[in-house]
Amino acid sequence: MIRAAVPSLDRVREKVEAGQRLDAAEAEMLWDERVDLHELGELANLVRERKNGNAGYYNINTHLNPTNVCVYRCTFCAFRADLRDARGYVMEAEQILARGQEAVDAGSTEMHIVGGLHHQKDYDWYLNIVRLLHDHYPSLHLKAWTPVEINWFQHLTKRSLRDILVELKDAGLGSLPGGGAEIFHPEVRDKICEHKADTREWFAVHRMAHELGLRSNATMLYGHIENAFHRTDHLLRLRQLQDETGGFQTFIPLAFHPENTRLSHLTKPSATMSLRTMAVSRLVLDNFDHIKAYWIMLGIGTAQASLAYGADDLDGTVRHELIYHDAGATTPEILSVEQIQRLIREAGREPVERDTLYHAVERDASGWKTGAKLATGSQA
Ligand code: V47
């Protein structure tokens, strides 16, 4: 019987050491479980340290999901509710303002805002959430609305993408979060979220945001029905837009949590799969400054280990996270600053508080202020 040779990392090692870009075949090979995970991690760590030294970034942030009622029925989502579902909720302006006050009182520099596409809410309802929070709490950076929401606003208003983004920016939008990316390849996307913004539309929103000077993040939902080819395709599409615009800040691989979803028969990805995903992402996305290990979904142990497998950021202290906790995440709902700093130190990294746009945050007894832009080394 002829057995396929175990893929060798030699060529990849040479290229990574020389700061050269991996091609599609090399990238896809890295997902093969016979490729030694720790060797892969060592290479990813080389790139991670070239770019970000020993820093382990975090921020102090608060989530806001103004409604969970959603016209879409993505198979992987445990958060969404139908219009007449007992679980369904819509937040009133007072509750939204109270969340803003809570965020400011907790020292948050960022509010992460995403939500369902409510059947009965118009575009102005979403626009006014940004305006209200920005007017009352101008120090909070509003990282709000994914391309799925923005694309929905286009559908509601029949206005151009540019017009909508300019208006949101004028109202106080600071940047776009990375959600809604899922898996770009239509073989998978058409099965897990066929109705919402497609891949072309997702990229059009980020391209336009970058053109308008807004920075954004990108994610990939892995560990469900996709395979190595689809994950590679996903990363390469992101790398291409980043070559064109340079507007992405951080890539966040998101481990699928099956509980309470229509894919609940699937097993959630293992820690080794998550570490491999972190490492492959770091190696393929050579033009992204940051790779984020979102502790909420990875679990604290895997997030700590990720800091040696390519990741340089743990996201934030986070309060009021719902999307993962509805899908069975067993992580705490919040970490204190001391806890997140300790996790980073235990992993052998130096905790550095950053704001959303990767400036240092300087704190004293009277509050916080934005410091210098945190330097990221180039790979070459
Ligand atoms: O797009 C939904 C994912 C995303 C599940 O930009 C699920 O800094 C796993 O994008 N299991 C939203 N994943 C979250 C997101 C994010 C998170 C942290 C930081 C940033 C950032 C962005 O969550 C969705 C979807 O891909 N998701 N349901 C689930 N059951």
CSV table of C-alpha atoms and ligand atoms in Angstrom, one decimal:
chain,number,residue,atom,x,y,z
A,1,MET,CA,0.0,0.0,0.0
A,2,ILE,CA,1.4,3.4,-1.0
A,3,ARG,CA,1.0,6.0,1.8
A,4,ALA,CA,1.2,9.7,1.3
A,5,ALA,CA,4.5,11.2,2.7
A,6,VAL,CA,4.2,13.1,5.9
A,7,PRO,CA,4.3,16.8,4.8
A,8,SER,CA,7.6,18.4,5.7
A,9,LEU,CA,7.8,21.9,7.2
A,10,ASP,CA,11.3,22.5,5.9
A,11,ARG,CA,10.3,24.8,3.0
A,12,VAL,CA,7.8,26.6,5.2
A,13,ARG,CA,10.5,27.1,7.9
A,14,GLU,CA,12.9,28.5,5.3
A,15,LYS,CA,10.3,30.9,4.0
A,16,VAL,CA,9.2,32.0,7.5
A,17,GLU,CA,12.7,32.6,8.6
A,18,ALA,CA,13.4,34.7,5.5
A,19,GLY,CA,10.2,36.7,6.0
A,20,GLN,CA,8.7,35.3,2.7
A,21,ARG,CA,5.0,34.8,2.1
A,22,LEU,CA,3.5,31.3,2.1
A,23,ASP,CA,1.6,30.2,-1.0
A,24,ALA,CA,-1.9,28.5,-1.1
A,25,ALA,CA,-0.5,25.0,-1.2
A,26,GLU,CA,1.9,25.6,1.7
A,27,ALA,CA,-0.9,27.2,3.7
A,28,GLU,CA,-3.3,24.3,3.2
A,29,MET,CA,-0.6,21.8,4.1
A,30,LEU,CA,-0.3,23.3,7.6
A,31,TRP,CA,-3.7,22.0,8.6
A,32,ASP,CA,-2.6,18.4,8.2
A,33,GLU,CA,-2.6,16.8,11.6
A,34,ARG,CA,0.6,15.0,10.8
A,35,VAL,CA,2.4,18.4,10.7
A,36,ASP,CA,3.8,18.7,14.1
A,37,LEU,CA,1.8,21.2,16.1
A,38,HIS,CA,4.6,22.3,18.3
A,39,GLU,CA,7.0,22.9,15.4
A,40,LEU,CA,4.2,24.9,13.8
A,41,GLY,CA,3.7,26.9,17.0
A,42,GLU,CA,7.4,27.6,17.2
A,43,LEU,CA,7.3,29.2,13.7
A,44,ALA,CA,4.2,31.2,14.4
A,45,ASN,CA,5.8,32.4,17.6
A,46,LEU,CA,8.8,33.6,15.6
A,47,VAL,CA,6.5,35.8,13.5
A,48,ARG,CA,4.5,36.9,16.6
A,49,GLU,CA,7.7,38.0,18.4
A,50,ARG,CA,9.0,39.8,15.3
A,51,LYS,CA,5.8,41.7,15.1
A,52,ASN,CA,4.9,42.3,18.7
A,53,GLY,CA,7.9,41.3,20.9
A,54,ASN,CA,6.8,40.0,24.2
A,55,ALA,CA,3.7,42.1,24.6
A,56,GLY,CA,0.4,40.4,25.5
A,57,TYR,CA,-2.3,43.0,24.7
A,58,TYR,CA,-5.7,43.4,26.3
A,59,ASN,CA,-8.2,46.2,26.7
A,60,ILE,CA,-11.0,47.1,29.1
A,61,ASN,CA,-14.3,46.7,27.2
A,62,THR,CA,-18.0,46.2,27.5
A,63,HIS,CA,-20.4,44.5,25.2
A,64,LEU,CA,-23.8,45.7,24.1
A,65,ASN,CA,-26.3,43.5,22.1
A,66,PRO,CA,-29.3,45.9,21.8
A,67,THR,CA,-31.6,43.1,20.6
A,68,ASN,CA,-31.4,39.4,19.9
A,69,VAL,CA,-34.4,39.3,17.6
A,70,CYS,CA,-33.2,38.5,14.1
A,71,VAL,CA,-34.6,38.0,10.7
A,72,TYR,CA,-31.9,35.6,9.9
A,73,ARG,CA,-31.5,32.0,11.1
A,74,CYS,CA,-27.8,31.2,10.9
A,75,THR,CA,-27.4,27.5,11.9
A,76,PHE,CA,-24.5,28.2,14.2
A,77,CYS,CA,-26.2,30.9,16.3
A,78,ALA,CA,-27.7,30.3,19.7
A,79,PHE,CA,-28.2,34.0,20.5
A,80,ARG,CA,-30.9,34.9,17.9
A,81,ALA,CA,-34.6,34.8,18.7
A,82,ASP,CA,-37.8,35.0,16.7
A,83,LEU,CA,-40.0,38.0,16.9
A,84,ARG,CA,-42.5,36.3,19.2
A,85,ASP,CA,-40.0,34.2,21.1
A,86,ALA,CA,-40.2,34.5,24.9
A,87,ARG,CA,-36.4,34.8,24.8
A,88,GLY,CA,-36.5,37.8,22.5
A,89,TYR,CA,-35.6,41.2,23.9
A,90,VAL,CA,-35.1,44.8,22.7
A,91,MET,CA,-33.2,47.3,24.9
A,92,GLU,CA,-34.7,50.7,25.5
A,93,ALA,CA,-32.7,53.9,25.3
A,94,GLU,CA,-32.4,54.1,29.1
A,95,GLN,CA,-31.0,50.6,29.3
A,96,ILE,CA,-28.5,51.4,26.6
A,97,LEU,CA,-27.4,54.6,28.4
A,98,ALA,CA,-27.1,52.7,31.6
A,99,ARG,CA,-24.8,50.2,29.9
A,100,GLY,CA,-22.7,53.1,28.7
A,101,GLN,CA,-22.5,54.5,32.2
A,102,GLU,CA,-21.5,51.1,33.6
A,103,ALA,CA,-18.8,50.8,30.9
A,104,VAL,CA,-17.4,54.2,31.8
A,105,ASP,CA,-17.5,53.6,35.5
A,106,ALA,CA,-15.6,50.3,35.0
A,107,GLY,CA,-12.9,52.2,33.1
A,108,SER,CA,-13.8,50.7,29.7
A,109,THR,CA,-12.2,52.3,26.7
A,110,GLU,CA,-14.3,50.4,24.2
A,111,MET,CA,-17.9,49.3,23.7
A,112,HIS,CA,-18.4,46.3,21.3
A,113,ILE,CA,-21.9,46.6,19.8
A,114,VAL,CA,-23.5,43.9,17.6
A,115,GLY,CA,-27.0,42.5,17.6
A,116,GLY,CA,-29.9,40.9,15.7
A,117,LEU,CA,-31.6,42.4,12.7
A,118,HIS,CA,-34.9,43.1,14.2
A,119,HIS,CA,-37.9,42.8,11.9
A,120,GLN,CA,-39.5,46.0,13.1
A,121,LYS,CA,-36.6,48.3,13.8
A,122,ASP,CA,-35.6,50.8,11.1
A,123,TYR,CA,-32.1,52.0,10.3
A,124,ASP,CA,-32.5,55.1,12.5
A,125,TRP,CA,-32.9,52.9,15.5
A,126,TYR,CA,-29.4,51.4,14.9
A,127,LEU,CA,-27.9,54.8,14.0
A,128,ASN,CA,-29.3,56.4,17.1
A,129,ILE,CA,-27.7,53.8,19.4
A,130,VAL,CA,-24.3,55.0,18.1
A,131,ARG,CA,-25.3,58.6,18.3
A,132,LEU,CA,-26.8,58.3,21.8
A,133,LEU,CA,-23.7,56.5,23.3
A,134,HIS,CA,-21.3,58.8,21.5
A,135,ASP,CA,-23.0,62.0,22.7
A,136,HIS,CA,-23.2,60.9,26.3
A,137,TYR,CA,-19.9,59.0,26.6
A,138,PRO,CA,-17.5,60.4,24.0
A,139,SER,CA,-14.5,58.7,25.6
A,140,LEU,CA,-15.8,55.3,24.7
A,141,HIS,CA,-14.6,53.9,21.3
A,142,LEU,CA,-17.7,52.4,19.6
A,143,LYS,CA,-16.7,49.3,17.7
A,144,ALA,CA,-20.1,48.6,16.2
A,145,TRP,CA,-22.0,46.7,13.5
A,146,THR,CA,-20.6,44.1,11.3
A,147,PRO,CA,-21.1,44.0,7.5
A,148,VAL,CA,-24.2,41.9,8.1
A,149,GLU,CA,-25.9,44.8,9.9
A,150,ILE,CA,-24.5,47.4,7.5
A,151,ASN,CA,-25.7,45.4,4.5
A,152,TRP,CA,-29.1,45.2,6.2
A,153,PHE,CA,-29.1,49.0,6.6
A,154,GLN,CA,-28.5,49.2,2.8
A,155,HIS,CA,-31.5,46.9,2.3
A,156,LEU,CA,-33.7,49.0,4.6
A,157,THR,CA,-32.7,52.4,3.3
A,158,LYS,CA,-31.8,51.7,-0.4
A,159,ARG,CA,-28.9,54.1,0.2
A,160,SER,CA,-25.3,53.6,-0.8
A,161,LEU,CA,-22.7,51.9,1.4
A,162,ARG,CA,-20.6,55.0,1.4
A,163,ASP,CA,-23.5,57.2,2.6
A,164,ILE,CA,-24.4,54.9,5.4
A,165,LEU,CA,-20.8,54.5,6.7
A,166,VAL,CA,-20.2,58.2,6.5
A,167,GLU,CA,-23.3,58.9,8.5
A,168,LEU,CA,-22.5,56.2,11.1
A,169,LYS,CA,-18.9,57.7,11.4
A,170,ASP,CA,-20.3,61.2,11.8
A,171,ALA,CA,-22.6,59.8,14.6
A,172,GLY,CA,-19.6,58.4,16.5
A,173,LEU,CA,-18.8,55.0,15.0
A,174,GLY,CA,-15.1,54.3,15.8
A,175,SER,CA,-14.4,51.0,14.0
A,176,LEU,CA,-16.0,47.8,12.8
A,177,PRO,CA,-15.8,44.5,14.6
A,178,GLY,CA,-14.8,41.3,12.8
A,179,GLY,CA,-18.0,39.3,13.0
A,180,GLY,CA,-20.2,38.0,10.2
A,181,ALA,CA,-17.3,36.5,8.3
A,182,GLU,CA,-18.0,32.9,9.3
A,183,ILE,CA,-16.5,31.0,6.3
A,184,PHE,CA,-16.4,32.8,3.0
A,185,HIS,CA,-16.4,29.9,0.7
A,186,PRO,CA,-19.9,29.4,-0.8
A,187,GLU,CA,-19.7,25.6,-0.3
A,188,VAL,CA,-20.0,26.3,3.4
A,189,ARG,CA,-21.5,29.8,3.7
A,190,ASP,CA,-24.6,28.7,1.6
A,191,LYS,CA,-25.2,26.0,4.2
A,192,ILE,CA,-24.7,27.8,7.4
A,193,CYS,CA,-26.0,31.3,6.7
A,194,GLU,CA,-27.3,31.5,3.2
A,195,HIS,CA,-29.5,34.6,3.6
A,196,LYS,CA,-27.3,37.1,5.1
A,197,ALA,CA,-24.6,39.3,3.5
A,198,ASP,CA,-22.6,37.2,1.2
A,199,THR,CA,-18.8,37.2,0.9
A,200,ARG,CA,-18.7,39.9,-1.8
A,201,GLU,CA,-20.9,42.1,0.4
A,202,TRP,CA,-18.8,41.4,3.5
A,203,PHE,CA,-15.7,42.5,1.7
A,204,ALA,CA,-17.4,45.5,0.1
A,205,VAL,CA,-18.2,46.9,3.5
A,206,HIS,CA,-14.7,46.5,4.9
A,207,ARG,CA,-13.2,47.9,1.7
A,208,MET,CA,-15.4,51.0,1.9
A,209,ALA,CA,-14.8,51.4,5.7
A,210,HIS,CA,-11.0,51.3,5.1
A,211,GLU,CA,-11.4,53.9,2.3
A,212,LEU,CA,-13.2,56.2,4.7
A,213,GLY,CA,-10.4,55.8,7.3
A,214,LEU,CA,-12.2,53.4,9.6
A,215,ARG,CA,-10.1,50.4,10.9
A,216,SER,CA,-11.7,47.0,11.2
A,217,ASN,CA,-11.2,43.4,12.4
A,218,ALA,CA,-11.8,40.1,10.8
A,219,THR,CA,-12.9,36.7,12.1
A,220,MET,CA,-13.2,33.1,11.0
A,221,LEU,CA,-15.7,30.6,12.6
A,222,TYR,CA,-14.0,27.2,12.6
A,223,GLY,CA,-14.7,23.7,13.8
A,224,HIS,CA,-18.1,23.0,12.2
A,225,ILE,CA,-18.7,21.8,8.7
A,226,GLU,CA,-15.7,23.4,7.0
A,227,ASN,CA,-12.4,21.8,6.0
A,228,ALA,CA,-8.8,22.8,5.5
A,229,PHE,CA,-9.4,24.0,2.0
A,230,HIS,CA,-12.2,26.3,3.1
A,231,ARG,CA,-10.1,27.7,6.0
A,232,THR,CA,-7.2,28.4,3.7
A,233,ASP,CA,-9.4,30.1,1.2
A,234,HIS,CA,-10.8,32.3,4.0
A,235,LEU,CA,-7.4,33.4,5.1
A,236,LEU,CA,-6.2,34.1,1.6
A,237,ARG,CA,-9.2,36.3,0.8
A,238,LEU,CA,-8.5,38.3,3.9
A,239,ARG,CA,-4.8,38.6,3.1
A,240,GLN,CA,-5.7,39.9,-0.4
A,241,LEU,CA,-7.9,42.7,0.9
A,242,GLN,CA,-5.3,43.6,3.5
A,243,ASP,CA,-2.7,43.9,0.7
A,244,GLU,CA,-5.0,46.4,-1.0
A,245,THR,CA,-6.1,48.6,1.9
A,246,GLY,CA,-4.0,47.8,5.0
A,247,GLY,CA,-7.2,48.6,7.1
A,248,PHE,CA,-7.5,45.4,9.1
A,249,GLN,CA,-6.1,45.5,12.6
A,250,THR,CA,-6.7,42.1,14.1
A,251,PHE,CA,-7.7,38.6,13.0
A,252,ILE,CA,-9.8,36.6,15.5
A,253,PRO,CA,-10.3,32.8,14.9
A,254,LEU,CA,-13.6,31.9,16.6
A,255,ALA,CA,-14.0,28.3,17.8
A,256,PHE,CA,-17.5,27.0,17.2
A,257,HIS,CA,-19.7,26.4,20.2
A,258,PRO,CA,-22.4,23.9,19.3
A,259,GLU,CA,-24.8,24.0,22.3
A,260,ASN,CA,-28.3,25.4,21.7
A,261,THR,CA,-27.6,25.7,17.9
A,262,ARG,CA,-29.0,23.8,14.9
A,263,LEU,CA,-25.5,22.2,14.7
A,264,SER,CA,-25.7,20.9,18.2
A,265,HIS,CA,-24.8,17.4,17.0
A,266,LEU,CA,-21.2,18.5,16.2
A,267,THR,CA,-18.4,18.3,18.7
A,268,LYS,CA,-16.7,21.6,19.6
A,269,PRO,CA,-13.1,22.0,18.3
A,270,SER,CA,-10.4,20.6,20.5
A,271,ALA,CA,-7.7,22.8,22.2
A,272,THR,CA,-5.1,21.4,19.7
A,273,MET,CA,-7.3,22.4,16.8
A,274,SER,CA,-7.6,25.9,18.3
A,275,LEU,CA,-3.8,26.2,18.7
A,276,ARG,CA,-3.2,25.0,15.1
A,277,THR,CA,-5.7,27.5,13.9
A,278,MET,CA,-4.0,30.3,15.8
A,279,ALA,CA,-0.6,29.2,14.4
A,280,VAL,CA,-1.7,28.8,10.8
A,281,SER,CA,-3.5,32.2,10.9
A,282,ARG,CA,-0.3,33.9,12.2
A,283,LEU,CA,1.8,32.3,9.5
A,284,VAL,CA,-0.6,32.9,6.5
A,285,LEU,CA,-1.8,36.4,7.5
A,286,ASP,CA,1.7,38.0,7.2
A,287,ASN,CA,0.2,41.4,6.6
A,288,PHE,CA,-2.0,41.5,9.8
A,289,ASP,CA,-0.4,43.1,12.8
A,290,HIS,CA,-2.4,41.2,15.4
A,291,ILE,CA,-3.9,37.8,16.1
A,292,LYS,CA,-6.4,37.7,18.9
A,293,ALA,CA,-7.1,34.7,21.2
A,294,TYR,CA,-10.6,35.5,22.4
A,295,TRP,CA,-10.5,34.0,25.8
A,296,ILE,CA,-14.3,33.9,26.2
A,297,MET,CA,-14.6,31.3,23.5
A,298,LEU,CA,-11.3,29.5,23.7
A,299,GLY,CA,-11.4,29.0,27.5
A,300,ILE,CA,-8.7,30.5,29.6
A,301,GLY,CA,-6.1,27.7,29.4
A,302,THR,CA,-6.2,27.6,25.6
A,303,ALA,CA,-6.1,31.4,25.3
A,304,GLN,CA,-3.0,31.5,27.5
A,305,ALA,CA,-1.3,28.8,25.4
A,306,SER,CA,-2.3,30.7,22.3
A,307,LEU,CA,0.1,33.4,23.3
A,308,ALA,CA,2.9,31.0,22.4
A,309,TYR,CA,1.2,29.8,19.2
A,310,GLY,CA,1.0,33.1,17.3
A,311,ALA,CA,-1.5,35.2,19.2
A,312,ASP,CA,-0.5,38.5,20.9
A,313,ASP,CA,-3.9,39.7,22.2
A,314,LEU,CA,-6.5,38.3,24.5
A,315,ASP,CA,-9.3,40.8,23.7
A,316,GLY,CA,-10.6,42.4,26.9
A,317,THR,CA,-11.9,42.1,30.4
A,318,VAL,CA,-15.4,41.9,28.7
A,319,ARG,CA,-18.7,42.4,30.5
A,320,HIS,CA,-22.1,41.3,29.3
A,321,GLU,CA,-21.0,38.8,26.6
A,322,LEU,CA,-24.1,36.9,25.3
A,323,ILE,CA,-23.3,35.3,21.9
A,324,TYR,CA,-21.0,32.7,23.3
A,325,HIS,CA,-22.6,32.2,26.7
A,326,ASP,CA,-25.9,31.4,24.9
A,327,ALA,CA,-24.0,28.8,22.9
A,328,GLY,CA,-22.7,27.0,26.0
A,329,ALA,CA,-19.4,28.8,26.8
A,330,THR,CA,-18.4,28.0,30.3
A,331,THR,CA,-15.8,30.8,30.7
A,332,PRO,CA,-16.6,33.6,33.3
A,333,GLU,CA,-18.6,36.6,32.0
A,334,ILE,CA,-15.9,39.0,33.0
A,335,LEU,CA,-12.3,39.1,34.1
A,336,SER,CA,-10.8,41.8,36.3
A,337,VAL,CA,-7.8,43.7,35.1
A,338,GLU,CA,-5.7,41.9,37.7
A,339,GLN,CA,-6.9,38.5,36.5
A,340,ILE,CA,-6.3,39.2,32.8
A,341,GLN,CA,-2.8,40.7,33.6
A,342,ARG,CA,-2.0,37.6,35.7
A,343,LEU,CA,-3.1,35.3,32.8
A,344,ILE,CA,-0.8,37.1,30.5
A,345,ARG,CA,2.2,37.1,32.9
A,346,GLU,CA,1.7,33.4,33.7
A,347,ALA,CA,2.0,32.8,29.9
A,348,GLY,CA,5.4,34.5,30.0
A,349,ARG,CA,4.3,37.7,28.3
A,350,GLU,CA,4.2,41.3,29.4
A,351,PRO,CA,0.6,42.7,29.8
A,352,VAL,CA,0.1,45.9,27.8
A,353,GLU,CA,-3.3,47.7,27.9
A,354,ARG,CA,-4.2,49.0,24.5
A,355,ASP,CA,-7.2,50.9,23.2
A,356,THR,CA,-9.2,49.7,20.2
A,357,LEU,CA,-6.8,51.2,17.7
A,358,TYR,CA,-3.7,49.8,19.4
A,359,HIS,CA,-2.5,52.9,21.3
A,360,ALA,CA,-1.1,52.5,24.7
A,361,VAL,CA,-3.5,53.4,27.5
A,362,GLU,CA,-2.1,55.4,30.4
A,363,ARG,CA,-3.9,55.3,33.7
A,364,ASP,CA,-3.6,57.3,36.9
A,365,ALA,CA,-5.9,58.0,39.8
A,366,SER,CA,-7.9,60.5,37.8
A,367,GLY,CA,-8.7,58.2,34.9
A,368,TRP,CA,-7.1,57.1,31.6
A,369,LYS,CA,-5.7,58.7,28.5
A,370,THR,CA,-4.5,57.5,25.1
A,371,GLY,CA,-0.7,57.2,24.7
A,372,ALA,CA,1.5,56.5,21.8
A,373,LYS,CA,0.6,54.1,18.9
A,374,LEU,CA,2.1,50.7,19.9
A,375,ALA,CA,4.8,49.8,17.4
A,376,THR,CA,4.5,46.6,15.4
A,377,GLY,CA,7.6,45.3,13.7
A,378,SER,CA,7.5,44.2,10.1
A,379,GLN,CA,8.0,40.6,9.2
A,380,ALA,CA,10.7,41.1,6.6
B,1,V47,O1,-20.1,36.5,13.5
B,1,V47,C1,-21.9,33.1,16.6
B,1,V47,C2,-19.6,33.9,16.0
B,1,V47,C3,-19.3,36.2,15.8
B,1,V47,C4,-21.4,31.2,17.6
B,1,V47,O2,-13.8,42.3,16.3
B,1,V47,C5,-20.2,31.9,17.2
B,1,V47,O3,-12.7,42.4,18.2
B,1,V47,C6,-19.0,30.2,18.0
B,1,V47,O4,-17.2,38.6,15.7
B,1,V47,N1,-20.1,29.5,18.4
B,1,V47,C7,-19.5,37.5,16.6
B,1,V47,N2,-19.1,31.4,17.4
B,1,V47,C8,-18.3,37.7,17.6
B,1,V47,C9,-17.2,38.5,16.9
B,1,V47,C10,-16.1,39.0,17.7
B,1,V47,C11,-15.8,38.5,18.9
B,1,V47,C12,-14.7,39.0,19.7
B,1,V47,C13,-14.0,40.1,19.2
B,1,V47,C14,-14.4,40.6,18.0
B,1,V47,C15,-13.6,41.8,17.5
B,1,V47,C16,-15.4,40.1,17.2
B,1,V47,O5,-19.5,35.1,16.7
B,1,V47,C17,-20.3,35.8,14.7
B,1,V47,C18,-20.1,34.3,14.6
B,1,V47,O6,-19.0,34.1,13.8
B,1,V47,N3,-20.6,33.0,16.6
B,1,V47,N4,-22.4,32.0,17.2
B,1,V47,C19,-21.3,30.0,18.2
B,1,V47,N5,-22.4,29.3,18.5
